[in-house]
mmCIF file of C-alpha atoms in Angstrom:
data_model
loop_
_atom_site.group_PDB
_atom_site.id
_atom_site.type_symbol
_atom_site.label_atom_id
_atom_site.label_comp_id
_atom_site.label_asym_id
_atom_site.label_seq_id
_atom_site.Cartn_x
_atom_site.Cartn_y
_atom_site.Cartn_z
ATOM 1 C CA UNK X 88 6.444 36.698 -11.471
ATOM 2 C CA UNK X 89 6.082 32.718 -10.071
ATOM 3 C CA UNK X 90 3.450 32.544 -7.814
ATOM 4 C CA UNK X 91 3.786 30.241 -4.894
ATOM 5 C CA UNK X 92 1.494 27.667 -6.540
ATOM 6 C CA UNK X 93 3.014 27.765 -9.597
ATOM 7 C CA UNK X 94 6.544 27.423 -7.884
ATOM 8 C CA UNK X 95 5.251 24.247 -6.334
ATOM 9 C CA UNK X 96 3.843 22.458 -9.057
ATOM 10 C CA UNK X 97 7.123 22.485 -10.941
ATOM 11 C CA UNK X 98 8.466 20.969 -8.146
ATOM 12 C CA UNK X 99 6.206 18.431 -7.251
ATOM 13 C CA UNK X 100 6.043 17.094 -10.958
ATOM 14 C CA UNK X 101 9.928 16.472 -10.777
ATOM 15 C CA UNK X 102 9.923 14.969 -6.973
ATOM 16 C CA UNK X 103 7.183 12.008 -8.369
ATOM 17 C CA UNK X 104 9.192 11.299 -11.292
ATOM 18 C CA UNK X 105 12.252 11.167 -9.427
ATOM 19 C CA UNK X 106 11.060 9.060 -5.933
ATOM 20 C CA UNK X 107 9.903 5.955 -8.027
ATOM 21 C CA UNK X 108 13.412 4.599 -7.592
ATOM 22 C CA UNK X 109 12.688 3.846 -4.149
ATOM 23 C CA UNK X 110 9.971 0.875 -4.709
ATOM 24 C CA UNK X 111 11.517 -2.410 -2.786
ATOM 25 C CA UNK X 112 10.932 -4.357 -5.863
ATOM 26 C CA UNK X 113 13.187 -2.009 -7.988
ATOM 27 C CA UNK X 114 15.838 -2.526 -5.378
ATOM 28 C CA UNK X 115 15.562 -5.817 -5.544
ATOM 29 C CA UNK X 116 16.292 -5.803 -8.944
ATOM 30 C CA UNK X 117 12.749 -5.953 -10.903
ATOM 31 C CA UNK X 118 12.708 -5.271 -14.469
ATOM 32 C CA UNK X 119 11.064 -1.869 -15.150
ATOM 33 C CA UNK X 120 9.900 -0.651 -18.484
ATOM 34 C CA UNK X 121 9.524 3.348 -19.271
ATOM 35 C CA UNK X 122 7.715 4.967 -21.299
ATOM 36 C CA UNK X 123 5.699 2.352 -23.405
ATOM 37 C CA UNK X 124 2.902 3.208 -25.898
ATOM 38 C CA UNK X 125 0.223 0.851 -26.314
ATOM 39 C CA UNK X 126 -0.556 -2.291 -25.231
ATOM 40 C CA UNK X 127 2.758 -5.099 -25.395
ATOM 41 C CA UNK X 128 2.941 -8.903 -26.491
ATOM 42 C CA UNK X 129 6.466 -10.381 -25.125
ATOM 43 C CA UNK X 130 7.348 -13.834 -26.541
ATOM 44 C CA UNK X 131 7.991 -16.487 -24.016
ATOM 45 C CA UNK X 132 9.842 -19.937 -24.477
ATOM 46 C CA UNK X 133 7.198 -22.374 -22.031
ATOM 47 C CA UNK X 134 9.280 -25.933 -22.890
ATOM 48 C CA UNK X 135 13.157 -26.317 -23.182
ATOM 49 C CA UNK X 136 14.557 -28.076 -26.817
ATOM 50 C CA UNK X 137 15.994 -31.427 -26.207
ATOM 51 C CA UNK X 138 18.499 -33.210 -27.383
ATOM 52 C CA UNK X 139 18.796 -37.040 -27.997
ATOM 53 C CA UNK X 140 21.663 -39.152 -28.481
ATOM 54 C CA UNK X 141 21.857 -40.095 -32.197
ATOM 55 C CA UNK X 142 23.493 -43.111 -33.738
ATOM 56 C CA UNK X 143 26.370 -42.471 -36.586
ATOM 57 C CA UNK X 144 24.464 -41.931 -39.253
ATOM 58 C CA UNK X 145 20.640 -42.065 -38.436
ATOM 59 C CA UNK X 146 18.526 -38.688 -38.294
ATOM 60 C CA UNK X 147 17.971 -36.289 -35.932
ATOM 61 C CA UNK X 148 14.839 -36.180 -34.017
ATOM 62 C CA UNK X 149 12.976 -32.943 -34.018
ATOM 63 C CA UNK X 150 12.876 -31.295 -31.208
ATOM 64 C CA UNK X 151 9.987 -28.524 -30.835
ATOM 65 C CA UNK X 152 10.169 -26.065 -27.981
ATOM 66 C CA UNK X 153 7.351 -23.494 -27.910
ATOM 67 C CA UNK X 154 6.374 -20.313 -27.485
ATOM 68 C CA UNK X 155 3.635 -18.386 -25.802
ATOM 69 C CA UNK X 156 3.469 -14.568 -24.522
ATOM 70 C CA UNK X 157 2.937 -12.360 -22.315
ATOM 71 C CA UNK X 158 0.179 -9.490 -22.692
ATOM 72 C CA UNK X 159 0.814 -6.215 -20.688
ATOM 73 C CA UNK X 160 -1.120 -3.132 -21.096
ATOM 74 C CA UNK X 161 -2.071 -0.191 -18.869
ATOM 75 C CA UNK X 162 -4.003 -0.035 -15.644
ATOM 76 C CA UNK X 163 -4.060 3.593 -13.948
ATOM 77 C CA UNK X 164 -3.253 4.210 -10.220
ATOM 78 C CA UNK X 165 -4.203 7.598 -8.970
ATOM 79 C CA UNK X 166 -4.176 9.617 -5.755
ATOM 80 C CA UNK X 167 -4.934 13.049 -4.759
ATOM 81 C CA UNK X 168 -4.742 15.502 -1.797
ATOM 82 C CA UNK X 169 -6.007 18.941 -0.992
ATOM 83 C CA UNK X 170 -4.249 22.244 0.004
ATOM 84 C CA UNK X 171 -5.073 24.612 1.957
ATOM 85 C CA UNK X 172 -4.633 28.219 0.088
ATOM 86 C CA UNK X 173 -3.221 29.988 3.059
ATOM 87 C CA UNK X 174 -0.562 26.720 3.920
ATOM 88 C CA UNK X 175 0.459 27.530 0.108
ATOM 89 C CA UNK X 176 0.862 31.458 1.131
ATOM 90 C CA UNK X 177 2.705 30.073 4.306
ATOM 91 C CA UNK X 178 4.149 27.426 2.916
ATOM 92 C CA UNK X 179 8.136 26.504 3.279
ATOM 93 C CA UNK X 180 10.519 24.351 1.717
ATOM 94 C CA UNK X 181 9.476 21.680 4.312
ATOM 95 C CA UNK X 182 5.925 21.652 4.140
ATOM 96 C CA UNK X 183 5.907 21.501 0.541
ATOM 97 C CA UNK X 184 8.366 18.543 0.884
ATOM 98 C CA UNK X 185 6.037 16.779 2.847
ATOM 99 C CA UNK X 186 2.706 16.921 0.802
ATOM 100 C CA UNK X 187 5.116 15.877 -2.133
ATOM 101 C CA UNK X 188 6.390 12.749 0.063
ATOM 102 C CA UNK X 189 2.518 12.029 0.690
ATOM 103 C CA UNK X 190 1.295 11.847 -2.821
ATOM 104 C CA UNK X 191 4.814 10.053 -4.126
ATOM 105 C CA UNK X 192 4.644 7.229 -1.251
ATOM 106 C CA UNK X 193 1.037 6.768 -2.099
ATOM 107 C CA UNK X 194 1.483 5.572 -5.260
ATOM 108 C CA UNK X 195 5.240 3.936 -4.434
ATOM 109 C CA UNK X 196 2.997 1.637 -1.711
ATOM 110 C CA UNK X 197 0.210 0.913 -3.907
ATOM 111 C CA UNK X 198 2.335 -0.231 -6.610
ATOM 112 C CA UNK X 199 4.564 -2.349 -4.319
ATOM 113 C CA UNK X 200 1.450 -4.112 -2.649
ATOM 114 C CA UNK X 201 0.104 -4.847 -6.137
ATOM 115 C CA UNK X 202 3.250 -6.415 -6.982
ATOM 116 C CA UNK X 203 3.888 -8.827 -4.448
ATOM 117 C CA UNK X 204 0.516 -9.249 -3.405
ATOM 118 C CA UNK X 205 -1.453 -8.331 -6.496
ATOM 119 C CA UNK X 206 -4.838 -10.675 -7.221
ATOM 120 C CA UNK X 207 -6.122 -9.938 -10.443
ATOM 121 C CA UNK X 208 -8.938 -8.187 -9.005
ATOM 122 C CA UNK X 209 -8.964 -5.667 -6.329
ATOM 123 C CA UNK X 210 -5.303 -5.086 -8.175
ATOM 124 C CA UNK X 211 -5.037 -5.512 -11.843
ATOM 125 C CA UNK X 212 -2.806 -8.154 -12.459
ATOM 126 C CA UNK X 213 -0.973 -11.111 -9.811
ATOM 127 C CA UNK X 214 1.646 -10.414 -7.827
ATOM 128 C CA UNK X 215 4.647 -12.493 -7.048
ATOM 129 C CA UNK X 216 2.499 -14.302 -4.255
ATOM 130 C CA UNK X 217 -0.229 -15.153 -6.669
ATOM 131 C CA UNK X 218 1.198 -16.097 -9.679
ATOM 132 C CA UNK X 219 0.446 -19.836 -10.650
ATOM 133 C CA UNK X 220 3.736 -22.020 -10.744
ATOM 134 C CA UNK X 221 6.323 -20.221 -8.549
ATOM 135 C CA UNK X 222 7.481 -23.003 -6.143
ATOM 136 C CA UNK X 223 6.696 -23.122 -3.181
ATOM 137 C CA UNK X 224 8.388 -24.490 0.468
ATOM 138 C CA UNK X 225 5.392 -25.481 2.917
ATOM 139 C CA UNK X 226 6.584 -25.564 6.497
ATOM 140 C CA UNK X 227 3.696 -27.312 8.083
ATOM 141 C CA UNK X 228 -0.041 -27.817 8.256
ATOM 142 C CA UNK X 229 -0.588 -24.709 10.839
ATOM 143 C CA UNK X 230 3.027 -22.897 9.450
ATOM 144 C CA UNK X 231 5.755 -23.212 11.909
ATOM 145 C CA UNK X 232 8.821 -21.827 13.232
ATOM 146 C CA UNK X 233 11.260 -20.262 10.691
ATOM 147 C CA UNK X 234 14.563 -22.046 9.924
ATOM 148 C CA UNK X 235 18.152 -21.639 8.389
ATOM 149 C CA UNK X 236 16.482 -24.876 6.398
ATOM 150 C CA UNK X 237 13.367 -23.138 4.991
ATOM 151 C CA UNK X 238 15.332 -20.628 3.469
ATOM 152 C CA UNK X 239 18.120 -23.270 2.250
ATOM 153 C CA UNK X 240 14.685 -25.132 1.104
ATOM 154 C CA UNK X 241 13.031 -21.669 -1.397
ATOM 155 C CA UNK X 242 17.409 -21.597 -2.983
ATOM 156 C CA UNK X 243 17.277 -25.748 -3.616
ATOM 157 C CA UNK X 244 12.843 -25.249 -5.401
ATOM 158 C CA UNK X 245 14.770 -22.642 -7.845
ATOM 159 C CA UNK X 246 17.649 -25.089 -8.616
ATOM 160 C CA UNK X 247 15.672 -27.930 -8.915
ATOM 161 C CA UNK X 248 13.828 -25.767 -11.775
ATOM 162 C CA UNK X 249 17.527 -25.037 -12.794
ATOM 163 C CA UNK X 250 16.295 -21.302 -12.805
ATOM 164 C CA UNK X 251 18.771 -20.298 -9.834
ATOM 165 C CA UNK X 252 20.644 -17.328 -11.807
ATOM 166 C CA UNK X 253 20.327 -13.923 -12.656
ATOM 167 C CA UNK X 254 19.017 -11.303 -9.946
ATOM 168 C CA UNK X 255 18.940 -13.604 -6.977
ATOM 169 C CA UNK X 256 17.106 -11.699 -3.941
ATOM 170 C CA UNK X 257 15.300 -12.471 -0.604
ATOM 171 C CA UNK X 258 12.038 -10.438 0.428
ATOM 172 C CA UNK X 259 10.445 -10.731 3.523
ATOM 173 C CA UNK X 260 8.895 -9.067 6.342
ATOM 174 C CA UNK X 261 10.624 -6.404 8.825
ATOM 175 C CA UNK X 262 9.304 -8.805 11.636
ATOM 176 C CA UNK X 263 10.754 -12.194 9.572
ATOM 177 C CA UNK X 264 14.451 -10.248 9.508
ATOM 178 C CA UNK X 265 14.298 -9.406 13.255
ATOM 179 C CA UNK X 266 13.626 -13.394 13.957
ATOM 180 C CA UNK X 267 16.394 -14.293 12.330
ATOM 181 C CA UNK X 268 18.795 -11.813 13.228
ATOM 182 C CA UNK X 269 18.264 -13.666 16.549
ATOM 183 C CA UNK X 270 18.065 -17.190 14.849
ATOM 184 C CA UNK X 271 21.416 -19.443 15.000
ATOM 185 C CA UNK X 272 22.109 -21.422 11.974
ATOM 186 C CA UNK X 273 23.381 -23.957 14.155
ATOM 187 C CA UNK X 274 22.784 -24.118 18.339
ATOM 188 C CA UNK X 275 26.269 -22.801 20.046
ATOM 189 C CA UNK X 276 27.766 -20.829 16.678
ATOM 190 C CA UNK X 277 27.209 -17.305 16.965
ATOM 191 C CA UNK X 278 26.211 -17.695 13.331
ATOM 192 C CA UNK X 279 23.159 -15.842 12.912
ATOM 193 C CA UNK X 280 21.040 -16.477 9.695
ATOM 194 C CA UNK X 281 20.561 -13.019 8.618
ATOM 195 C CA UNK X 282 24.344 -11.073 8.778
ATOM 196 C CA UNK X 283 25.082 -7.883 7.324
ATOM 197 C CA UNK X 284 27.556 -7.989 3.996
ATOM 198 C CA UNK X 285 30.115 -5.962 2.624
ATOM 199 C CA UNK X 286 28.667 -2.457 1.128
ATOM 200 C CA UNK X 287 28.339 -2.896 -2.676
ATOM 201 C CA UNK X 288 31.188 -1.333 -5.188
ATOM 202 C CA UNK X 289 30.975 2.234 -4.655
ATOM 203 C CA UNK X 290 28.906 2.619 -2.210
ATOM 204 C CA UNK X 291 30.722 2.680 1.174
ATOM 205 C CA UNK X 292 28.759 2.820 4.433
ATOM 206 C CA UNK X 293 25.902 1.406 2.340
ATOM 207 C CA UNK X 294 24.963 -1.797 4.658
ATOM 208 C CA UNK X 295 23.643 -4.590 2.329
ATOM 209 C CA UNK X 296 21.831 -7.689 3.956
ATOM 210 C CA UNK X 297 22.767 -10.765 3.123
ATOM 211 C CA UNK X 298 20.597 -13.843 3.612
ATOM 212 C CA UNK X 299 21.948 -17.643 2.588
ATOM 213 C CA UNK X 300 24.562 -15.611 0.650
ATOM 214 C CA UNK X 301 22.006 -13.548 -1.655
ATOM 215 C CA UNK X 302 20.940 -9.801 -0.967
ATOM 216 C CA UNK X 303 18.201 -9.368 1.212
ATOM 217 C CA UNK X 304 15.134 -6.976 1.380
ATOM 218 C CA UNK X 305 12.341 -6.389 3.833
ATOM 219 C CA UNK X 306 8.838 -4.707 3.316
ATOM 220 C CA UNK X 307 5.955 -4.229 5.037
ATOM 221 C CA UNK X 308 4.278 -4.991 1.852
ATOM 222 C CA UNK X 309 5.107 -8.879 2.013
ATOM 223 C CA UNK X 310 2.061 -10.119 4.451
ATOM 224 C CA UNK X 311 2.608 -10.792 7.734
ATOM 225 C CA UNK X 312 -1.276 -11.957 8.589
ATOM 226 C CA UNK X 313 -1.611 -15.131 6.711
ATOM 227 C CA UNK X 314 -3.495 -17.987 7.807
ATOM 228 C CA UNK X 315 -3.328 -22.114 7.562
ATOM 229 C CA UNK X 316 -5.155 -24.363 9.489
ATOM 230 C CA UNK X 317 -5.198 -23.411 13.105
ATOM 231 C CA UNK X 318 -1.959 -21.242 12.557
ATOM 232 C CA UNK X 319 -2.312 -17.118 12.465
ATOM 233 C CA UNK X 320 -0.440 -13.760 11.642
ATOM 234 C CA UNK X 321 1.981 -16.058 9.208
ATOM 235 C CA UNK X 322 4.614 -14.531 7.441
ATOM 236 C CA UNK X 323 5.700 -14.758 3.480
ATOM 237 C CA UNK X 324 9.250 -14.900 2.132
ATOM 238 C CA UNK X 325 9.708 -14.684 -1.524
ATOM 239 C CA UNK X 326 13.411 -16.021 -3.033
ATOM 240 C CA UNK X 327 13.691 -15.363 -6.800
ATOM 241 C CA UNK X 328 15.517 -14.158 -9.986
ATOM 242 C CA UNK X 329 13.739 -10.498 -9.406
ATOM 243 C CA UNK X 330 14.650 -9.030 -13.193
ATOM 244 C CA UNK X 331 11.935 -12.115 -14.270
ATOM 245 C CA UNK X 332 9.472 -9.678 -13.173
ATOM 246 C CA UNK X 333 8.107 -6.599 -15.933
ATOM 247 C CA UNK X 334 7.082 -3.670 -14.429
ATOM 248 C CA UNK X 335 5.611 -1.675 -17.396
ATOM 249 C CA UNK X 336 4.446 2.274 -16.865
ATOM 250 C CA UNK X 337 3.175 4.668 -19.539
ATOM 251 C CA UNK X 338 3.777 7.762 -19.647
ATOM 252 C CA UNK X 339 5.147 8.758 -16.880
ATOM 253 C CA UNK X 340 3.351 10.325 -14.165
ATOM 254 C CA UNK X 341 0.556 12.744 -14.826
ATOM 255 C CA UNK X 342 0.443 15.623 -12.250
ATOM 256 C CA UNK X 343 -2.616 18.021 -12.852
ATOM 257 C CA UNK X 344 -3.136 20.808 -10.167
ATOM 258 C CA UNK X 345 -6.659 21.586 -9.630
ATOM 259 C CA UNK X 346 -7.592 24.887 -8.196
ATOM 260 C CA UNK X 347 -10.918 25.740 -8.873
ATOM 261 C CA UNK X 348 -13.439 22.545 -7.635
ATOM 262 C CA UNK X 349 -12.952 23.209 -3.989
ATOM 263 C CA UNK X 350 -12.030 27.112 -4.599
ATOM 264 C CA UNK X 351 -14.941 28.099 -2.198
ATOM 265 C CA UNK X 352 -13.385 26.129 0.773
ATOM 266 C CA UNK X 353 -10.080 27.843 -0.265
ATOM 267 C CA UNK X 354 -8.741 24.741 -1.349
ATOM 268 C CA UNK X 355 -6.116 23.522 -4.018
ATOM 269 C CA UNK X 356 -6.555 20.165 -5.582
ATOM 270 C CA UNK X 357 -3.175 17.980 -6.070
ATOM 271 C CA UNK X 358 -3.684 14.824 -8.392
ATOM 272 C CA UNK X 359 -1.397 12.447 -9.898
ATOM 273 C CA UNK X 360 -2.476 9.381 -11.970
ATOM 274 C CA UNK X 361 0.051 6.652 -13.496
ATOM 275 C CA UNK X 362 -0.393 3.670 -15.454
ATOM 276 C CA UNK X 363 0.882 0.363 -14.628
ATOM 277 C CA UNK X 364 0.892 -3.773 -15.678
ATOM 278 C CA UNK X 365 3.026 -6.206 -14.546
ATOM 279 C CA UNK X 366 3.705 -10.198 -15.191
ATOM 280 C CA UNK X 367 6.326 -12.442 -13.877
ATOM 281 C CA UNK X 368 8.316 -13.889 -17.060
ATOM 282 C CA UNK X 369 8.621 -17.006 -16.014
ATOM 283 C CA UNK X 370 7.380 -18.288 -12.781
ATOM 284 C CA UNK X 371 9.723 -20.786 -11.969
ATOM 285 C CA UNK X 372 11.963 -18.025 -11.302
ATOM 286 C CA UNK X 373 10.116 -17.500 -7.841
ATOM 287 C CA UNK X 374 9.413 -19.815 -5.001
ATOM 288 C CA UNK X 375 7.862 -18.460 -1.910
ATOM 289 C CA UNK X 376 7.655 -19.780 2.141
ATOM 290 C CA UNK X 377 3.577 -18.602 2.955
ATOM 291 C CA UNK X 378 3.503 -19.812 6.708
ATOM 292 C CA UNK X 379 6.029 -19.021 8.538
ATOM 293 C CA UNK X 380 5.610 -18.245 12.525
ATOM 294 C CA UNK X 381 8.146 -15.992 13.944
ATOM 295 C CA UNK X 382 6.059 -16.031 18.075
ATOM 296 C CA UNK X 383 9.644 -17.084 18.991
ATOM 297 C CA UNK X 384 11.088 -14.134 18.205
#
């Protein structure tokens, strides 16, 4: 005979396998790698070949493009929460759904913060935000007002770096979309910077945002308090080739179910632990807006 704990343990280890497809940077179109084994080395080409106009029958120069790489191994990310015994005896459909959705979008937000935001230190590797040579569009020394030109500006930084292909994606902040959803591209058009597109193939009734032409993703992960000079609560918008950036996790997602520690409060123990590194391939792939005011809004 299952027991009711037992039934929900089988459940909640397929649920957290299951909801990591719902991290904004996935969407977006990050580059995740499953089920790794010890600790990787990915080679990386850090200067271009060149080529030089030759006479008719003189030599070739050499031309020497190198090589570094790119070190990822595993960093664990862990949360738990405790059960009541008698909401287990009680417990529905529903209620288990929701201690499943709590322990699932624990780790889902963690790992999206760490991402975009990650430092090397509280967080165990840089996030987009942080990682030395994306480019970068500065709107002024206290940040300013948001424009249809800024986020022309963070599409012309990639080009520049002729790194404008692949996954091309906006991310921003929920409050950054709302501003321009009442932003004009132009005064008298009706043309609002951020528009709804088409649904993608397949998918009808699926709204996709479109912003400059690209797909276009908020989270509440992408700051929305940063400072410069005497300017406050500035917002971030990253534009970038998102499959540049590795997502590596081993071995899945450990689930253990714990019901002896707190067995004297009548308690059941729920813990899941992952393992996680990340890099950005190549950071000219990324250029990011770190000051912009939407008070107009």
């Amino acid at each position: 005979m299952i027991t009711t704990q037992q039934r929900f343990v089988g459940q909640m280890i397929l649920f957290v396998g299951l909801n990591s497809s719902q991290k904004v940077i996935l969407k977006a179109g990050a580059t995740l790698l499953t089920g790794l084994t010890g600790n990787l080395d990915f080679p990386r080409n850090d200067a271009a070949a060149t080529a030089v106009w030759e006479t008719e029958n003189s030599a070739n120069d050499e031309t020497s493009p190198t090589f570094d790489k790119i070190s990822m191994s595993p960093n664990r990310l862990g949360a738990f929460t405790d059960i009541s015994k008698q909401l287990l005896v009680q417990s529905s459909i529903d209620v288990e759904n929701f201690v499943r959705n709590r322990l699932s979008e624990a780790v889902n937000r963690a790992l999206d913060y760490a991402l975009i935001n990650g430092d090397n230190s509280t967080q165990p590797f840089y996030g987009i935000l942080n990682t030395t040579g994306i480019g970068s569009v500065a709107i002024g020394t206290d940040g300013g007002p948001l424009t249809y030109k800024h986020i022309i500006d963070l599409e012309t930084a990639l080009a520049t770096d002729n790194a404008d292909f692949g996954t091309l994606a906006y991310l921003t902040t929920p409050g950054v979309r709302g501003f321009l959803k009442n932003t004009e591209k132009a005064s008298g058009t009706a043309q609002f910077v951020w528009n709804d597109g088409a649904p993608p193939v397949g998918q009808q009734g699926v709204r996709t945002d479109l912003l400059n032409g690209y797909r276009a993703y908020v989270s509440t992960q992408v700051p929305s308090n940063l400072t410069k000079g005497g300017g406050t609560n500035l917002h971030s918008v990253i534009f970038g080739n998102f499959a540049e950036l590795l997502i590596g996790q081993w071995a899945g997602l450990d689930v253990v179910v714990d019901p002896y520690s707190s067995s004297k409060n009548a308690l059941v123990t729920i813990v899941v632990n992952s393992w996680w590194d990340s890099a950005v391939r190549h950071a000219k792939s990324f250029a990011a807006i770190k000051d912009a005011d939407i008070t107009g809004i």
